[in-house]
Amino acid sequence: MEQSHISFEQVVSRGCGLDVHQENVVATIRGDNLQEQTRTFSTFTSSLKDLVAWLEESGITHVAMESTGVYWKPVFNILEPHFELILVNARHIKYVPGHKTDRNDSAWIAKLLLSGLLKGSFIPPQYTRELRELYRYKRKVIGQRSSEYNRLQNILETANIKLSSVVSDVFGISGWSMISAIIDGEQDPMILANLAKGRLKIKKQELILALEGNLNEHHRFMLNLSKAAILQLNELLCQVDNRIDQYLRKWEEEVKLLQTIPGVQKQTATAILAEIGTDMHAFPNQHHLASWCGLCPGNNESAGKKKSERINHGNSSLKTALVEAAWAAVHTKESYLKRRYYSLSVRRGKKRALIAIAHKILIATYFILKNRVPYMEPDNQEWLKKRKQAQINNYLRRLRELEALPPSQ
């Protein structure tokens, strides 16, 4: 069906549809007392400012664009102060028939915008977006440091230095002192073992055996490279942490409230605020937030048959932080989340139970940020009462089954 044959009720008076690419932006304007026009602009800042001027001259109030990779971000940042922007997930209009060129794409987006048929993606305010960038960058740096730790450990194993067999934390104070001494040229296992601190001193004989290896100049060179990289990444992490702390000063109360949830520490609270901010009015309810994050079961039913209930991709950064918090929560003594985890894991398995706990933490987060109240632990006595009654019912059912069995011959 051709687009020209499709008619919709107009909701927006004047709007613009943008088709964004790496090097250019195709813009189509439509609306009341406005002739449809399509123009192409480059993605250079000066050209985007010309786009803003053209849209303002045309009386445009709403602008819609597809979320194409990262190319939409500079366009969004320049247009944000001037218009009401709607960022649309590309899959919502991917299969719309009848548009084969960029010009038709922008015209179709403009038509859907005026008809009120576009569903905008959640875009947090600039302050939150900046914190999000810092947090995600920090995660990347931590991943790089972990890679360097593994690389250094592999070099030690290649040189037959079995430090990890004796020391629980190779990169703790004692282990790092020994590694630094090895890089500086020390080979005597006795001298290296004497660098042990604290309780590690009682393992001195084992350390002597573990530190007697087959280290050559090449190994020292590679170890020195990894050490330098680790120190550099540690310095980088300090700078990022200081910057994140500056942003969190605005949300000190929210950080404290979120940490009342079992398993949620400052790191998780930072992840939550960086990904969703503090304004929960952006989500209609807690279920929309869970769906956006990707922590609710899929709803896939056809012909009366339920198919896969796998969770969707959602926000992987926030999902990872919440699952880590869930794992910490299930190791918290006398908590509702721990009891709920073990109850679910028996029926649904450990992985699904962990996702369910992450979902509950997210739901608690929604109401904490919305109502500005701390986390309240459910009544333990009520749970114990239900648990006791469930056990009684289970034993009674088992007794009735035994009574129904025929007497043994």
mmCIF file of C-alpha atoms in Angstrom, residues 212-355:
data_model
loop_
_atom_site.group_PDB
_atom_site.id
_atom_site.type_symbol
_atom_site.label_atom_id
_atom_site.label_comp_id
_atom_site.label_asym_id
_atom_site.label_seq_id
_atom_site.Cartn_x
_atom_site.Cartn_y
_atom_site.Cartn_z
ATOM 1 C CA GLU A 212 60.958 -20.569 42.433
ATOM 2 C CA GLY A 213 60.293 -20.303 38.712
ATOM 3 C CA ASN A 214 61.938 -20.103 35.330
ATOM 4 C CA LEU A 215 61.794 -16.350 34.743
ATOM 5 C CA ASN A 216 63.766 -14.705 31.920
ATOM 6 C CA GLU A 217 64.228 -11.168 30.642
ATOM 7 C CA HIS A 218 61.282 -11.405 28.258
ATOM 8 C CA HIS A 219 58.957 -12.345 31.121
ATOM 9 C CA ARG A 220 60.127 -9.333 33.149
ATOM 10 C CA PHE A 221 59.576 -7.032 30.185
ATOM 11 C CA MET A 222 56.008 -8.272 29.687
ATOM 12 C CA LEU A 223 55.294 -8.100 33.423
ATOM 13 C CA ASN A 224 56.544 -4.527 33.498
ATOM 14 C CA LEU A 225 54.225 -3.592 30.620
ATOM 15 C CA SER A 226 51.212 -5.083 32.391
ATOM 16 C CA LYS A 227 52.147 -3.411 35.673
ATOM 17 C CA ALA A 228 52.437 -0.021 33.970
ATOM 18 C CA ALA A 229 49.065 -0.524 32.290
ATOM 19 C CA ILE A 230 47.421 -1.485 35.588
ATOM 20 C CA LEU A 231 48.831 1.564 37.377
ATOM 21 C CA GLN A 232 47.666 3.799 34.544
ATOM 22 C CA LEU A 233 44.167 2.299 34.629
ATOM 23 C CA ASN A 234 44.036 2.715 38.419
ATOM 24 C CA GLU A 235 44.863 6.392 38.016
ATOM 25 C CA LEU A 236 42.186 6.688 35.343
ATOM 26 C CA LEU A 237 39.633 5.050 37.638
ATOM 27 C CA CYS A 238 40.462 7.518 40.408
ATOM 28 C CA GLN A 239 39.775 10.435 38.065
ATOM 29 C CA VAL A 240 36.475 8.931 36.895
ATOM 30 C CA ASP A 241 35.396 8.158 40.477
ATOM 31 C CA ASN A 242 36.121 11.740 41.544
ATOM 32 C CA ARG A 243 34.067 13.043 38.631
ATOM 33 C CA ILE A 244 31.177 10.685 39.425
ATOM 34 C CA ASP A 245 31.234 11.810 43.066
ATOM 35 C CA GLN A 246 30.806 15.402 41.901
ATOM 36 C CA TYR A 247 27.664 14.421 40.003
ATOM 37 C CA LEU A 248 26.298 12.374 42.911
ATOM 38 C CA ARG A 249 26.464 15.359 45.296
ATOM 39 C CA LYS A 250 23.191 16.502 43.746
ATOM 40 C CA TRP A 251 21.586 13.146 44.591
ATOM 41 C CA GLU A 252 23.046 12.338 48.024
ATOM 42 C CA GLU A 253 19.597 11.651 49.476
ATOM 43 C CA GLU A 254 18.646 9.288 46.637
ATOM 44 C CA VAL A 255 21.926 7.379 46.972
ATOM 45 C CA LYS A 256 21.313 6.860 50.706
ATOM 46 C CA LEU A 257 17.722 5.754 50.130
ATOM 47 C CA LEU A 258 18.718 3.219 47.478
ATOM 48 C CA GLN A 259 21.348 1.738 49.770
ATOM 49 C CA THR A 260 18.587 0.732 52.199
ATOM 50 C CA ILE A 261 17.726 -2.078 49.753
ATOM 51 C CA PRO A 262 19.570 -5.325 50.679
ATOM 52 C CA GLY A 263 22.456 -5.925 48.284
ATOM 53 C CA VAL A 264 22.516 -2.369 46.903
ATOM 54 C CA GLN A 265 25.742 -0.515 47.602
ATOM 55 C CA LYS A 266 26.987 2.823 46.284
ATOM 56 C CA GLN A 267 28.174 1.244 43.018
ATOM 57 C CA THR A 268 24.724 -0.158 42.253
ATOM 58 C CA ALA A 269 23.011 3.057 43.345
ATOM 59 C CA THR A 270 25.262 4.960 40.943
ATOM 60 C CA ALA A 271 24.327 2.574 38.122
ATOM 61 C CA ILE A 272 20.609 3.019 38.821
ATOM 62 C CA LEU A 273 20.760 6.810 38.913
ATOM 63 C CA ALA A 274 23.001 6.929 35.839
ATOM 64 C CA GLU A 275 20.626 4.812 33.763
ATOM 65 C CA ILE A 276 17.155 6.004 34.831
ATOM 66 C CA GLY A 277 17.740 9.216 36.787
ATOM 67 C CA THR A 278 15.489 10.209 39.684
ATOM 68 C CA ASP A 279 12.241 11.199 37.946
ATOM 69 C CA MET A 280 10.022 8.128 37.841
ATOM 70 C CA HIS A 281 7.241 10.019 36.067
ATOM 71 C CA ALA A 282 9.052 9.141 32.838
ATOM 72 C CA PHE A 283 7.640 5.619 33.272
ATOM 73 C CA PRO A 284 3.848 5.056 33.507
ATOM 74 C CA ASN A 285 4.338 2.471 36.257
ATOM 75 C CA GLN A 286 6.823 0.010 37.711
ATOM 76 C CA HIS A 287 5.978 -2.632 35.106
ATOM 77 C CA HIS A 288 6.989 -0.338 32.238
ATOM 78 C CA LEU A 289 10.314 0.289 33.983
ATOM 79 C CA ALA A 290 10.914 -3.457 34.394
ATOM 80 C CA SER A 291 10.086 -4.037 30.720
ATOM 81 C CA TRP A 292 12.381 -1.195 29.619
ATOM 82 C CA CYS A 293 15.215 -2.639 31.703
ATOM 83 C CA GLY A 294 14.596 -6.159 30.365
ATOM 84 C CA LEU A 295 13.824 -7.798 33.710
ATOM 85 C CA CYS A 296 10.296 -9.074 33.114
ATOM 86 C CA PRO A 297 9.209 -12.298 31.375
ATOM 87 C CA GLY A 298 8.407 -12.127 27.690
ATOM 88 C CA ASN A 299 4.760 -12.300 26.649
ATOM 89 C CA ASN A 300 4.643 -14.481 23.543
ATOM 90 C CA GLU A 301 1.388 -16.384 23.024
ATOM 91 C CA SER A 302 -0.124 -17.620 19.775
ATOM 92 C CA ALA A 303 -3.194 -19.802 19.140
ATOM 93 C CA GLY A 304 -3.616 -20.343 22.864
ATOM 94 C CA LYS A 305 -0.085 -21.696 23.247
ATOM 95 C CA LYS A 306 2.557 -19.934 25.280
ATOM 96 C CA LYS A 307 5.938 -19.782 23.599
ATOM 97 C CA SER A 308 9.243 -18.500 24.923
ATOM 98 C CA GLU A 309 9.092 -16.351 28.053
ATOM 99 C CA ARG A 310 12.706 -15.258 27.827
ATOM 100 C CA ILE A 311 13.456 -11.741 29.022
ATOM 101 C CA ASN A 312 14.294 -9.164 26.365
ATOM 102 C CA HIS A 313 17.616 -7.391 25.932
ATOM 103 C CA GLY A 314 16.589 -4.156 27.644
ATOM 104 C CA ASN A 315 19.227 -2.002 29.290
ATOM 105 C CA SER A 316 22.154 -4.386 29.672
ATOM 106 C CA SER A 317 24.203 -1.997 31.817
ATOM 107 C CA LEU A 318 21.487 -1.575 34.450
ATOM 108 C CA LYS A 319 20.479 -5.223 34.246
ATOM 109 C CA THR A 320 24.054 -6.330 35.007
ATOM 110 C CA ALA A 321 24.259 -4.034 38.038
ATOM 111 C CA LEU A 322 20.917 -5.258 39.389
ATOM 112 C CA VAL A 323 21.836 -8.931 38.982
ATOM 113 C CA GLU A 324 25.076 -8.276 40.888
ATOM 114 C CA ALA A 325 23.029 -6.572 43.605
ATOM 115 C CA ALA A 326 20.630 -9.531 43.637
ATOM 116 C CA TRP A 327 23.517 -11.927 44.189
ATOM 117 C CA ALA A 328 24.645 -9.814 47.153
ATOM 118 C CA ALA A 329 21.075 -9.646 48.477
ATOM 119 C CA VAL A 330 20.637 -13.420 48.563
ATOM 120 C CA HIS A 331 23.690 -13.604 50.806
ATOM 121 C CA THR A 332 22.211 -11.105 53.282
ATOM 122 C CA LYS A 333 21.080 -12.714 56.515
ATOM 123 C CA GLU A 334 17.407 -12.677 57.487
ATOM 124 C CA SER A 335 16.197 -10.759 54.440
ATOM 125 C CA TYR A 336 13.002 -11.190 52.428
ATOM 126 C CA LEU A 337 14.973 -11.253 49.159
ATOM 127 C CA LYS A 338 17.091 -14.159 50.398
ATOM 128 C CA ARG A 339 14.019 -16.139 51.449
ATOM 129 C CA ARG A 340 12.319 -15.384 48.149
ATOM 130 C CA TYR A 341 15.379 -16.490 46.183
ATOM 131 C CA TYR A 342 15.573 -19.921 47.825
ATOM 132 C CA SER A 343 11.830 -20.362 47.490
ATOM 133 C CA LEU A 344 11.953 -19.636 43.751
ATOM 134 C CA SER A 345 15.184 -21.514 43.028
ATOM 135 C CA VAL A 346 13.586 -24.830 44.061
ATOM 136 C CA ARG A 347 10.842 -24.467 41.441
ATOM 137 C CA ARG A 348 12.407 -22.303 38.735
ATOM 138 C CA GLY A 349 16.160 -22.798 39.031
ATOM 139 C CA LYS A 350 18.903 -20.545 40.371
ATOM 140 C CA LYS A 351 19.358 -18.355 37.292
ATOM 141 C CA ARG A 352 15.687 -17.499 36.935
ATOM 142 C CA ALA A 353 15.400 -16.947 40.665
ATOM 143 C CA LEU A 354 18.298 -14.481 40.529
ATOM 144 C CA ILE A 355 16.619 -12.557 37.707
#
